Structures are given as structure tokens and as C-alpha cells.
Short mmCIF file of C-alpha atoms and ligand atoms in Angstrom, two decimals:
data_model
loop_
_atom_site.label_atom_id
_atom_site.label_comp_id
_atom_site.label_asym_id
_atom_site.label_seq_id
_atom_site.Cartn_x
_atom_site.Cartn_y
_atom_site.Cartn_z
CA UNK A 1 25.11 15.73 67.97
CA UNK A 2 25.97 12.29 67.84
CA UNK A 3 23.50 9.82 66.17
CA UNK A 4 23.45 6.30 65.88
CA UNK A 5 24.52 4.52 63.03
CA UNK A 6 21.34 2.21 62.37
CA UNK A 7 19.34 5.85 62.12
CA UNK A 8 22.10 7.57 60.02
CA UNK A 9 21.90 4.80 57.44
CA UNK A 10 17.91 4.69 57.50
CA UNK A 11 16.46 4.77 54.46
CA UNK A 12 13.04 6.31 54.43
CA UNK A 13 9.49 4.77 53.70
CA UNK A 14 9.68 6.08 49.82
CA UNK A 15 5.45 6.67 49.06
CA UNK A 16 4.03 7.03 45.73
CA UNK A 17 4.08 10.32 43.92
CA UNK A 18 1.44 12.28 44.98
CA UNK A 19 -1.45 13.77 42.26
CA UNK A 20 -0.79 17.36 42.91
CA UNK A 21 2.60 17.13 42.30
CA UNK A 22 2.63 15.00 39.56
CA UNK A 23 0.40 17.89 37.89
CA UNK A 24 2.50 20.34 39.11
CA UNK A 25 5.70 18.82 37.75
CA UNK A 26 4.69 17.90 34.19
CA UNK A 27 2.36 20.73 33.89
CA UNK A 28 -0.56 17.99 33.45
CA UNK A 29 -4.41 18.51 34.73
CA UNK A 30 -5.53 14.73 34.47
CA UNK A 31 -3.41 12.31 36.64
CA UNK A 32 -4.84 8.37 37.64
CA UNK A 33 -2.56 7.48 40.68
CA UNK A 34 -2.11 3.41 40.71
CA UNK A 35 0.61 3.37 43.08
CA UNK A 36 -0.43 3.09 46.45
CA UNK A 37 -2.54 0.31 46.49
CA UNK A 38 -5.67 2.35 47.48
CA UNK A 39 -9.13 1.75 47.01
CA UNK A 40 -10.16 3.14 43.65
CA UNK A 41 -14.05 3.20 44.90
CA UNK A 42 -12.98 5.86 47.50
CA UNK A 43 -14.07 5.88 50.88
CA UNK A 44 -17.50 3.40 51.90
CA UNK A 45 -20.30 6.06 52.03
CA UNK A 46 -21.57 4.99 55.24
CA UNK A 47 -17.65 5.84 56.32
CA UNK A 48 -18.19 9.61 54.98
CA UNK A 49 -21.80 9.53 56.35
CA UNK A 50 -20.21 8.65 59.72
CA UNK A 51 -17.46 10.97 59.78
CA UNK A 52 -19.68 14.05 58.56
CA UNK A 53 -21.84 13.60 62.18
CA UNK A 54 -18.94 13.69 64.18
CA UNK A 55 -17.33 16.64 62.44
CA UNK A 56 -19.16 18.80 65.61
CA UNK A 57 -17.09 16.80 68.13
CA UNK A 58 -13.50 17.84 66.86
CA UNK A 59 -12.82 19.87 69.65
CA UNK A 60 -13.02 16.75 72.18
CA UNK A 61 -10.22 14.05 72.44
CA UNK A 62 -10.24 10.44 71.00
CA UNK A 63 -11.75 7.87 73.04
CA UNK A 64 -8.76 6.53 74.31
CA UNK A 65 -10.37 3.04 74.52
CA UNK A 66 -11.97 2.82 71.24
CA UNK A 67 -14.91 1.22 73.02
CA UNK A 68 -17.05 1.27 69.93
CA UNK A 69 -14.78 0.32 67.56
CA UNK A 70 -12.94 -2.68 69.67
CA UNK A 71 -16.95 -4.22 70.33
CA UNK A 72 -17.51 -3.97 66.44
CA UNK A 73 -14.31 -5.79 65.13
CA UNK A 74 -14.87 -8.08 68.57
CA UNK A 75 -17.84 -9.43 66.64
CA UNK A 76 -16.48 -8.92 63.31
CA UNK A 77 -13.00 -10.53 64.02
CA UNK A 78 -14.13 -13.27 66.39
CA UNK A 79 -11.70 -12.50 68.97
CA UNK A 80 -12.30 -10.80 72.25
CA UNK A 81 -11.32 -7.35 72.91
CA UNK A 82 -8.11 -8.48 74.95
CA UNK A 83 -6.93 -9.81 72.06
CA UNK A 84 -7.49 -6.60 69.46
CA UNK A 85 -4.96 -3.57 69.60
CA UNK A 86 -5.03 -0.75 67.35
CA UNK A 87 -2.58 1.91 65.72
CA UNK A 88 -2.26 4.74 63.93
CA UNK A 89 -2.39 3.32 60.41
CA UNK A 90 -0.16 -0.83 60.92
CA UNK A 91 2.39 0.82 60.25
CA UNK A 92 2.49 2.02 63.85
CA UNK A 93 1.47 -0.85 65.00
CA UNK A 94 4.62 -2.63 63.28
CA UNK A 95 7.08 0.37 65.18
CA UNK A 96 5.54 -0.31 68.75
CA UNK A 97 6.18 -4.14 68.24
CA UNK A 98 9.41 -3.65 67.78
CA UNK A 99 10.12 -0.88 70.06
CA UNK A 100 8.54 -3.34 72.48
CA UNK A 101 10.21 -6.43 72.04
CA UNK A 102 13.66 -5.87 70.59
CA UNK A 103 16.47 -4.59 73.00
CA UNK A 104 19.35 -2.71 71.24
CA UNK A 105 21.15 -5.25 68.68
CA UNK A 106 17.96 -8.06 69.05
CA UNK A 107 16.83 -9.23 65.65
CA UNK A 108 13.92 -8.98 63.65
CA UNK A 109 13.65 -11.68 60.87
CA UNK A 110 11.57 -11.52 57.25
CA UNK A 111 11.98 -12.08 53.66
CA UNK A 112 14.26 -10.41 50.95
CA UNK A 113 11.03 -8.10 48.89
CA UNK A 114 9.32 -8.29 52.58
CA UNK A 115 7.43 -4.95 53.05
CA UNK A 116 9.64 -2.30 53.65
CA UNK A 117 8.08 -0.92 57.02
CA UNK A 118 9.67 -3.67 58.77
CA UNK A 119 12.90 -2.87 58.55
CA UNK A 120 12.57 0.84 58.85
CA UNK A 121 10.93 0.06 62.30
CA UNK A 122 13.83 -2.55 62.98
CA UNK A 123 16.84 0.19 62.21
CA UNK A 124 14.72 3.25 63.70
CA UNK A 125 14.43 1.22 67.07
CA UNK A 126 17.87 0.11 66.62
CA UNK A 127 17.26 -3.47 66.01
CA UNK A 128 18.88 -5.79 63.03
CA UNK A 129 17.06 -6.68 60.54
CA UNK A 130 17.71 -10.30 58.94
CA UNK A 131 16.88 -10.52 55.39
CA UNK A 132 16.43 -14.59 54.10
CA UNK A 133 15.80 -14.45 50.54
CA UNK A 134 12.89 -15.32 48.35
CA UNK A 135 12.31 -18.61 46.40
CA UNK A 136 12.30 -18.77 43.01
CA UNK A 137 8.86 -17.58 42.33
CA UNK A 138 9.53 -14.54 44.60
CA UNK A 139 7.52 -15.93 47.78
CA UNK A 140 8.52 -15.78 51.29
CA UNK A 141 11.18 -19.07 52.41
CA UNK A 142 9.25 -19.98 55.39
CA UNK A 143 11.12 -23.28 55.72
CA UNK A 144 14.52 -21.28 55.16
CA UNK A 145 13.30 -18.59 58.07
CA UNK A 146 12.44 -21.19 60.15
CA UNK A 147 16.33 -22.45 59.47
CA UNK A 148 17.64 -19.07 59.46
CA UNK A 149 16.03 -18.64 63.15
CA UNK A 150 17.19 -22.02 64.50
CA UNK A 151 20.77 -21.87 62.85
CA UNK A 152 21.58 -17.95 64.75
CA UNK A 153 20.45 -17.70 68.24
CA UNK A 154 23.09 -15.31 68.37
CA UNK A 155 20.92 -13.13 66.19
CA UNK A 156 18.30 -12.63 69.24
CA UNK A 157 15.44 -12.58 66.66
CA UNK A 158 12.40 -11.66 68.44
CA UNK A 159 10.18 -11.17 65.62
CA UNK A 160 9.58 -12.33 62.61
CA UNK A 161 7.51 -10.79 60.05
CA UNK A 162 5.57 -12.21 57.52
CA UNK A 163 3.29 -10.33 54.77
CA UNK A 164 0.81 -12.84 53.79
CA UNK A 165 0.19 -11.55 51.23
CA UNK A 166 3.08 -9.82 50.73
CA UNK A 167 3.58 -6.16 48.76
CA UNK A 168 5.43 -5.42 46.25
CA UNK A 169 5.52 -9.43 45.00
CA UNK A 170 1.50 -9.79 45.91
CA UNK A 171 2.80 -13.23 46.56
CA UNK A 172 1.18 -15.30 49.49
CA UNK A 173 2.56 -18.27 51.90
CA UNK A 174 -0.16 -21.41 51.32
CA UNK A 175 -1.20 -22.86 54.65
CA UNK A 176 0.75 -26.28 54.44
CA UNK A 177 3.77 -23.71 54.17
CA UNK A 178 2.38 -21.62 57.22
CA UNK A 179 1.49 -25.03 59.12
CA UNK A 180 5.15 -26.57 58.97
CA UNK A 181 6.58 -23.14 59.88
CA UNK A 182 4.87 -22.80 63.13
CA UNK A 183 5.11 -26.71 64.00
CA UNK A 184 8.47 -25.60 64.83
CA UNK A 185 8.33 -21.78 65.91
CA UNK A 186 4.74 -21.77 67.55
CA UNK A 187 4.39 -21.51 70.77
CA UNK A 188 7.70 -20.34 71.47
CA UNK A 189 8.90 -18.09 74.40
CA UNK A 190 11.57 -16.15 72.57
CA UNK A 191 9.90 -15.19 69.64
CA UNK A 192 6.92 -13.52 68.15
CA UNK A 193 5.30 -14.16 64.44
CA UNK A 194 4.21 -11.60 63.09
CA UNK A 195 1.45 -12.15 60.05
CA UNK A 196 0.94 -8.60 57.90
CA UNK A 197 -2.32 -9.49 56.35
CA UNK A 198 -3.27 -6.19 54.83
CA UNK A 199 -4.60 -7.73 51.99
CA UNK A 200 -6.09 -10.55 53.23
CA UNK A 201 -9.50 -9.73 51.63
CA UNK A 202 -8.10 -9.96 48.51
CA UNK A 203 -6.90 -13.40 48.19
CA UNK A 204 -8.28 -15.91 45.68
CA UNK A 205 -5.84 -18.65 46.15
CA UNK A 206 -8.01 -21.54 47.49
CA UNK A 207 -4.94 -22.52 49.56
CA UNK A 208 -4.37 -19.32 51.71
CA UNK A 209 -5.50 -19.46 55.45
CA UNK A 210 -5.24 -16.09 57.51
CA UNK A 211 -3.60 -15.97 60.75
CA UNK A 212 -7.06 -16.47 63.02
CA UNK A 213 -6.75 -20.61 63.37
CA UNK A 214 -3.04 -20.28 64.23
CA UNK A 215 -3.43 -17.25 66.81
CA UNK A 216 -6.10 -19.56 68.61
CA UNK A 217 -3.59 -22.74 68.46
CA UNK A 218 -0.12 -20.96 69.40
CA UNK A 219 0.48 -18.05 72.01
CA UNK A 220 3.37 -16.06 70.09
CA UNK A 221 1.31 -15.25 66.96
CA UNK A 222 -0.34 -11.97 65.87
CA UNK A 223 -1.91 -10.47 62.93
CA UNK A 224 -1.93 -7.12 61.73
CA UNK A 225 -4.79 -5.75 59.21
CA UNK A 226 -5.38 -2.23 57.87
CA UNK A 227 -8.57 -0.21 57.15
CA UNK A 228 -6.22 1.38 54.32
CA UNK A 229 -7.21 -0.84 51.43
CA UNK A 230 -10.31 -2.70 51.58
CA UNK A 231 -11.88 -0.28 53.38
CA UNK A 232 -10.29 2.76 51.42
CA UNK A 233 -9.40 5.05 54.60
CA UNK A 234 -5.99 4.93 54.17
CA UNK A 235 -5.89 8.77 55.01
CA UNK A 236 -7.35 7.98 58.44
CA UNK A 237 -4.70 6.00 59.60
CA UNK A 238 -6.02 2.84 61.31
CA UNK A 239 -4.27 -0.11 61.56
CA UNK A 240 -5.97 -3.48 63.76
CA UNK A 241 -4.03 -6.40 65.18
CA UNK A 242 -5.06 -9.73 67.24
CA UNK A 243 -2.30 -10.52 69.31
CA UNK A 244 -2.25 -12.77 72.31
CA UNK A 245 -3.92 -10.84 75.50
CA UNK A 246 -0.70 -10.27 77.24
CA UNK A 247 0.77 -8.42 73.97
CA UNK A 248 -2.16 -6.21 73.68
CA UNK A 249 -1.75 -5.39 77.54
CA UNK A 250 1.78 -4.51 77.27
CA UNK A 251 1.13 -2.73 73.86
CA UNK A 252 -1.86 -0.63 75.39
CA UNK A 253 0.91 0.69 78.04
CA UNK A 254 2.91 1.51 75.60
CA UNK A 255 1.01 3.22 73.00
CA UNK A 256 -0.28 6.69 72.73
CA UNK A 257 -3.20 7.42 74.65
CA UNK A 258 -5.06 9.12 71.62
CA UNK A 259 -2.76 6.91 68.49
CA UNK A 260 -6.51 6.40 66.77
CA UNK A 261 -8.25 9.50 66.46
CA UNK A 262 -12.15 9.49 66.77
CA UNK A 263 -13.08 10.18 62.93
CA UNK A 264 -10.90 6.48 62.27
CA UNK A 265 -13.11 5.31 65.14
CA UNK A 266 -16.45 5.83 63.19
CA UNK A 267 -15.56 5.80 60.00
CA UNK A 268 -13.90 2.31 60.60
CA UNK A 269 -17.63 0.69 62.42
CA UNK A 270 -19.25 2.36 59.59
CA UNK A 271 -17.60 0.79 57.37
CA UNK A 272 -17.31 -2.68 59.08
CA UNK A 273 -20.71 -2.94 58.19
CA UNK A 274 -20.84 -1.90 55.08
CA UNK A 275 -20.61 -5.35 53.40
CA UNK A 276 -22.06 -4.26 49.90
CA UNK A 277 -18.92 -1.91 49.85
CA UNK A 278 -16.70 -4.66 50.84
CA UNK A 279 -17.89 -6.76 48.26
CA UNK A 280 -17.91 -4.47 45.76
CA UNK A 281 -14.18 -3.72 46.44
CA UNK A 282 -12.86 -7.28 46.17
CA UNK A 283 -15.04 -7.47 42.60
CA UNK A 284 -13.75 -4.00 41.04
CA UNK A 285 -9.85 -5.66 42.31
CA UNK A 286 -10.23 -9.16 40.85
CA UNK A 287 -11.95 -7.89 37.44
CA UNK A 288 -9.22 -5.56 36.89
CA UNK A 289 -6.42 -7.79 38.30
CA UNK A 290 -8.12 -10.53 35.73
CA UNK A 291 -7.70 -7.45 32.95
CA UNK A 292 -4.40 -6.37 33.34
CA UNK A 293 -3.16 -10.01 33.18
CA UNK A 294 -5.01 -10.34 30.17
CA UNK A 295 -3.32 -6.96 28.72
CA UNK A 296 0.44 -7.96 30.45
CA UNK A 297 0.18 -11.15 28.83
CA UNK A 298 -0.53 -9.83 24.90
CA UNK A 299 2.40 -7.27 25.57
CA UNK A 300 4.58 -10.31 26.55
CA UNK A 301 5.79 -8.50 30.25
CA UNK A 302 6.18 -11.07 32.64
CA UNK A 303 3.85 -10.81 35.97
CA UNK A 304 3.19 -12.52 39.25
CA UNK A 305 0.08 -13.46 40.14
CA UNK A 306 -1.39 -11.74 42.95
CA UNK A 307 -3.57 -12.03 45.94
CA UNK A 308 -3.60 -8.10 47.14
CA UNK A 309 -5.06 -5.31 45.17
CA UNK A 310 -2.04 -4.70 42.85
CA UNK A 311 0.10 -6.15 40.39
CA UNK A 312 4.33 -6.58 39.72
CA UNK A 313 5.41 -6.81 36.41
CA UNK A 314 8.66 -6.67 34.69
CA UNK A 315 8.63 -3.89 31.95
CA UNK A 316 11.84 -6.17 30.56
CA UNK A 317 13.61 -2.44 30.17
CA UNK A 318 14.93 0.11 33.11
CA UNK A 319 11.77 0.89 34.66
CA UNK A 320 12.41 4.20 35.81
CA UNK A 321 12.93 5.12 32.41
CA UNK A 322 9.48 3.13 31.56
CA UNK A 323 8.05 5.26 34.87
CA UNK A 324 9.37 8.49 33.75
CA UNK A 325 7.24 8.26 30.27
CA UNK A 326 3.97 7.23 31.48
CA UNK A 327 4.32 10.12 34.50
CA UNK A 328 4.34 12.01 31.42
CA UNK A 329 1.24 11.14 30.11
CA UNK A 330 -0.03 10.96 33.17
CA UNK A 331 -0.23 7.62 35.21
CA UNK A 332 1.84 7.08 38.14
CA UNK A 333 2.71 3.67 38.81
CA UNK A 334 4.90 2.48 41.30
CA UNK A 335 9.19 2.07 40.74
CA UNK A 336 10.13 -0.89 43.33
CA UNK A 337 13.46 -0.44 42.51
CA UNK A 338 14.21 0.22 46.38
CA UNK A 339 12.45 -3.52 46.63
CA UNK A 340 15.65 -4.98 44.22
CA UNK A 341 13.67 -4.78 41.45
CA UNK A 342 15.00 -2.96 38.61
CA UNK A 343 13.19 -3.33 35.69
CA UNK A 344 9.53 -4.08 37.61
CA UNK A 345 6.52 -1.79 38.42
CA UNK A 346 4.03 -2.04 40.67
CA UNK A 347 0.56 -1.31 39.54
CA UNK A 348 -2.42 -1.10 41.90
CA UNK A 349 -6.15 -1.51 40.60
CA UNK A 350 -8.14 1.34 38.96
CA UNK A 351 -11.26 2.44 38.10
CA UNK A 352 -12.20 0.39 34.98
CA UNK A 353 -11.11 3.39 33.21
CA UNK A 354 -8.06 3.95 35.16
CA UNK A 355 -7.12 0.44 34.03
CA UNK A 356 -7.72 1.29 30.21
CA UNK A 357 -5.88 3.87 30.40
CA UNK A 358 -2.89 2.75 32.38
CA UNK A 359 -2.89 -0.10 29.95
CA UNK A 360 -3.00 2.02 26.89
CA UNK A 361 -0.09 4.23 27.95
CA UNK A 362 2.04 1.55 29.12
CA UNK A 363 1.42 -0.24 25.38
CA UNK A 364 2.43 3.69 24.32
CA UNK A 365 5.60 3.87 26.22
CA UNK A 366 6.91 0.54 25.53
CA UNK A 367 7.29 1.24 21.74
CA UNK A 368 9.49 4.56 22.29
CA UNK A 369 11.57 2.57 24.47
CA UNK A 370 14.47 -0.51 23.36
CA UNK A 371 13.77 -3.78 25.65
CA UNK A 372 16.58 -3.98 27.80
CA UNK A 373 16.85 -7.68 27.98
C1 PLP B 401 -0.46 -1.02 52.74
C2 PLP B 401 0.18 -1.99 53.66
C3 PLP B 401 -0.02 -1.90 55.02
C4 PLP B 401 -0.93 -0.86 55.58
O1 PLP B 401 -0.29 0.16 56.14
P1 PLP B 401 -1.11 1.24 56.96
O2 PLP B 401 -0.04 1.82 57.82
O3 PLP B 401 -2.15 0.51 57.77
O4 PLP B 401 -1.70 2.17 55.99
C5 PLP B 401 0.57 -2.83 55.85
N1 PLP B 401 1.30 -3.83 55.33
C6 PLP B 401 1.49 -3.97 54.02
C7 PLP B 401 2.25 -5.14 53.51
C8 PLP B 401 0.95 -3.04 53.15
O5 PLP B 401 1.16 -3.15 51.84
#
């Protein structure tokens, strides 16, 4: 059978190595997983609490509507419920997007480093994907997007994705950046913005401004947010986006009747209002981002600040080969080599211990092996 070129040369979505077969492979019983950016604090109770009652009901479909759910983050959001849309985990919500506005060949615009999802949606759909690269400090070139956009209408782009904050870099786009950008792309009919903010709870940098001001000022700009990190259901799949009201109407046609399964529905109210857990996941994340800078810094690796729950840092060697020895005693951190990066890891906050003990293996690891450059 025949199959398009854009799927034969997809790359796949390439997730961290999982525990079990970590253990299995190195023939180890303790393994701390730092790679996927999940909550070390586990699920919020009140999540578990929730799910638990509902176990009784699994033999019943999904509210299709969400009702529940859509009147919590309604309140919660600030936005009314024709302007909320949710997915199985954003990363669905990302695919429909595109499957919904890009025609065969259209374009879909974001950073070099941008999130890979995007352009695994883009190619899957058979879209093109237009990569701008990264400014010198690794951050997204909103002024250069905007440039790219305006200098190739022949490109089609029809949406443009921005992770604010963005993962693997952890970098963010200030709001006098974000401002500028959509002085001259907002309100456009051509072209949606699209503003990943999956760590938006995260951010410290007093300059950051989440996508809720501009979706009320301009009519082609959405926002996509996860329950994956902050809320630590990643394995639920839920994935929320505010979106102007004639988006969300198309998207509900589109979409899966039963995308969000009822277990996500609970668990994600539950924990909605579980602002003790909330806050105690943004503190265990900035004390242990504030520690491995602290440890980074005495080894002399170069890292980027970040605003998400993770950290890049350059192991100044090949950092598979860096990867390879801490997997062996036990820590998987993330290789973002498919992200251009070579010699960097990603590392996602621990446990307190987790951290220790990433830190003391990486110190370990970097002895036994010659820096590169
Ligand atoms: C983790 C992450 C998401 C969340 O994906 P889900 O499909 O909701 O689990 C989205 N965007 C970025 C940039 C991420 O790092």
C-alpha cells in the first residue's frame, strides 16, 4: 500500500524510559524517573479519593459533555464554557487543531527546540511544518515568526504554535515579546496562535503573562493547558484549551464523542480544588529547581533557567554516553538529542531525595567520563 511521504518520514513522539524497563534492562530494583516532567508528589489525594467513588460506574460511558468538569474550570479559568474544549491528554488537542485547520500542504509555524508534538501532528495530518530558529539564549523568535509569517504567504500557515513556556529549553516569551507579536498577527482571519502553556503554573519570571488577556483582546488566539503536570494525572490523559467560541464549536464536531473519559472528569474537579496540592507542587518544583542550579553551577555544566518543572543542561560531553552511565546506577534523565541538542539533558524535579540522588550520580558519572569540549 501506498503511503504518503510526510507519514513515511514521521518520526515518533520518543517518551522517557519507562521504570520497569529500566529495571528490567540493567537488572536494577531502585529506579527515580526524572524524565517526563511529572509530578513527583503523585496524584492530589482528593484526585484518587475522587476516582476510587467512581470506580462502580466503569461500565457506563463518559459524559460526553463533561458538564461537571467544563462548570469547574468555567469558574476556575474565567472563561465561559463556549470558550473551553477538552482532549485526551493536549496532545490531542494539538492533532485536532491541525487536522482542523490545515488543508493538505497548509503550514503550521513554531520555533526550532519547539515541543515536538507539533510537528508530529503537522506531518501526521499532512501539513508542513516551518521551523524559525531560536535566539541566542534558546527562546522562541517571536519577532522573526511574525517575519517568517508575513515574508511566505505561500506557506499557508494556519497555525502557529507557541510553548510559553517551552519544553525541552524551559524558556518562556516575556509579555512585551508576546504584545508586539500579536499587534501584528492578532486578530487575523488566516491564522490561529496557538499558546502551549503546560507549565504555566510554574513560572517565576515576573515578566510572563499567560494567554487569558490576549484571548479576551484578539479572536484567533487559544491556549492549551494540561492536568499532566501540576496536577500530576498525566496517566489520565486530559488536556484543556480556551479558544474563541467558534473554535470550540467546530472542535466539539470534530472530536470524539467520549475523547475524556469519566475518571479524568473527576479526578480533574477534584483536583481543581485542591489548592494546598497545587501549592505544594509549585514549592517542591522551585526548591528543587533552586537546588539543582545550585549543584549545576559547582559542577561548572552550563543550564538555562527555567519556568516549567524541569531543567536543560549541557553535560559539556556526548550525553548519551553521560545518559547511558547514570541509567546504570539508576536515574533516568532525559537525552534531547532528537531536540538538536547533543550534549544536553533534560532533568525534571524530584522528590528532595530524587534530587540528591540524581545530583550525586551525575557528579559520579562525570568523573569516569573525558569533557568533550
Ligand atoms: C507535557 C507537555 C504537554 C502536555 O501533554 P499532555 O498530552 O497533556 O500530557 C503539552 N505541551 C508541552 C510543551 C509539554 O511539555
Amino acid at each position: 500500500m501506498k503511503v504518503s511521504p510526510e507519514i513515511v518520514s514521521l518520526i515518533p513522539y520518543k517518551p522517557g524510559k519507562p521504570i520497569s524497563e529500566t529495571q528490567r534492562e540493567y537488572g536494577l530494583t531502585k529506579v527515580i524517573k526524572l524524565a517526563s516532567n511529572e509530578n513527583p508528589l503523585g496524584p492530589s489525594p482528593k484526585a484518587i479519593a475522587a476516582i476510587k467513588n467512581l470506580l462502580q460506574q466503569l461500565h457506563r460511558y463518559p459524559d460526553p459533555t463533561a458538564y461537571d468538569l467544563l462548570q469547574t474550570l468555567s469558574k476556575k479559568w474565567n472563561f465561559p464554557v463556549q470558550q473551553l474544549g477538552l482532549g485526551n491528554g493536549s496532545d490531542e488537542l494539538i492533532d485536532i487543531l491541525v487536522r482542523i485547520y490545515c488543508e493538505p500542504g497548509d503550514g503550521v509555524l513554531t520555533s526550532q527546540s519547539a515541543f515536538s508534538a507539533y510537528e508530529i501532528s503537522a506531518q501526521a495530518n499532512r501539513a508542513k511544518v516551518h521551523i524559525v530558529p531560536y535566539t541566542s539564549d534558546y527562546k522562541f523568535d517571536l519577532k522573526a515568526m511574525g517575519d517568517y509569517f508575513f515574508a511566505h504567504p505561500e506557506a499557508k500557515i494556519r497555525l502557529i504554535f507557541i510553548a510559553n513556556p517551552n519544553n525541552p529549553t524551559g524558556t518562556y516569551a516575556p509579555r512585551a515579546e508576546v504584545e508586539a507579536f500579536l499587534s501584528r498577527l492578532g486578530n487575523r482571519e488566516d491564522v490561529l496562535i496557538v499558546f502551549d502553556e503546560a507549565y504555566n503554573e510554574f513560572v517565576r519570571a515576573k515578566d510572563y503573562a499567560n494567554a487569558d488577556e490576549f484571548i479576551r483582546k484578539y479572536k484567533n488566539v487559544i491556549a492549551l493547558r494540561t492536568f499532566s503536570k501540576i496536577f500530576g494525572l498525566a496517566g489520565l490523559r486530559l488536556g484543556g484549551m480556551v479558544a474563541p467560541p467558534e473554535v470550540i464549536e467546530i472542535f466539539n464536531r470534530v472530536r470524539k464523542p467520549f475523547n475524556v473519559n469519566d475518571l479524568a472528569q473527576v479526578a480533574a474537579v477534584a483536583a481543581l480544588q485542591d489548592s494546598e496540592f497545587i501549592a505544594a507542587s509549585q514549592q517542591i518544583v522551585w526548591k528543587g529547581l533552586d537546588y539543582f542550579y545550585e549543584k549545576l553551577q559547582k559542577m561548572g555544566l552550563p543550564y538555562i533557567e527555567s519556568q516549567g518543572n524541569f531543567v536543560m543542561f549541557d553535560t559539556l560531553r556526548d550525553a548519551a554516553q553521560v545518559n547511558e552511565a547514570l541509567l546504570r546506577k539508576g536515574i533516568i534523565m532525559r537525552p534531547i538529542k532528537n531536540y538538536g541538542f547533543a550534549t544536553h539533558l533534560r532533568l525534571s524535579v524530584g522528590l528532595e531525595e530524587e534530587n540528591l540522588a540524581a545530583m550525586t550520580a551525575l557528579e559520579e558519572v562525570l568523573k569516569t567520563i573525558p569533557q568533550a569540549k
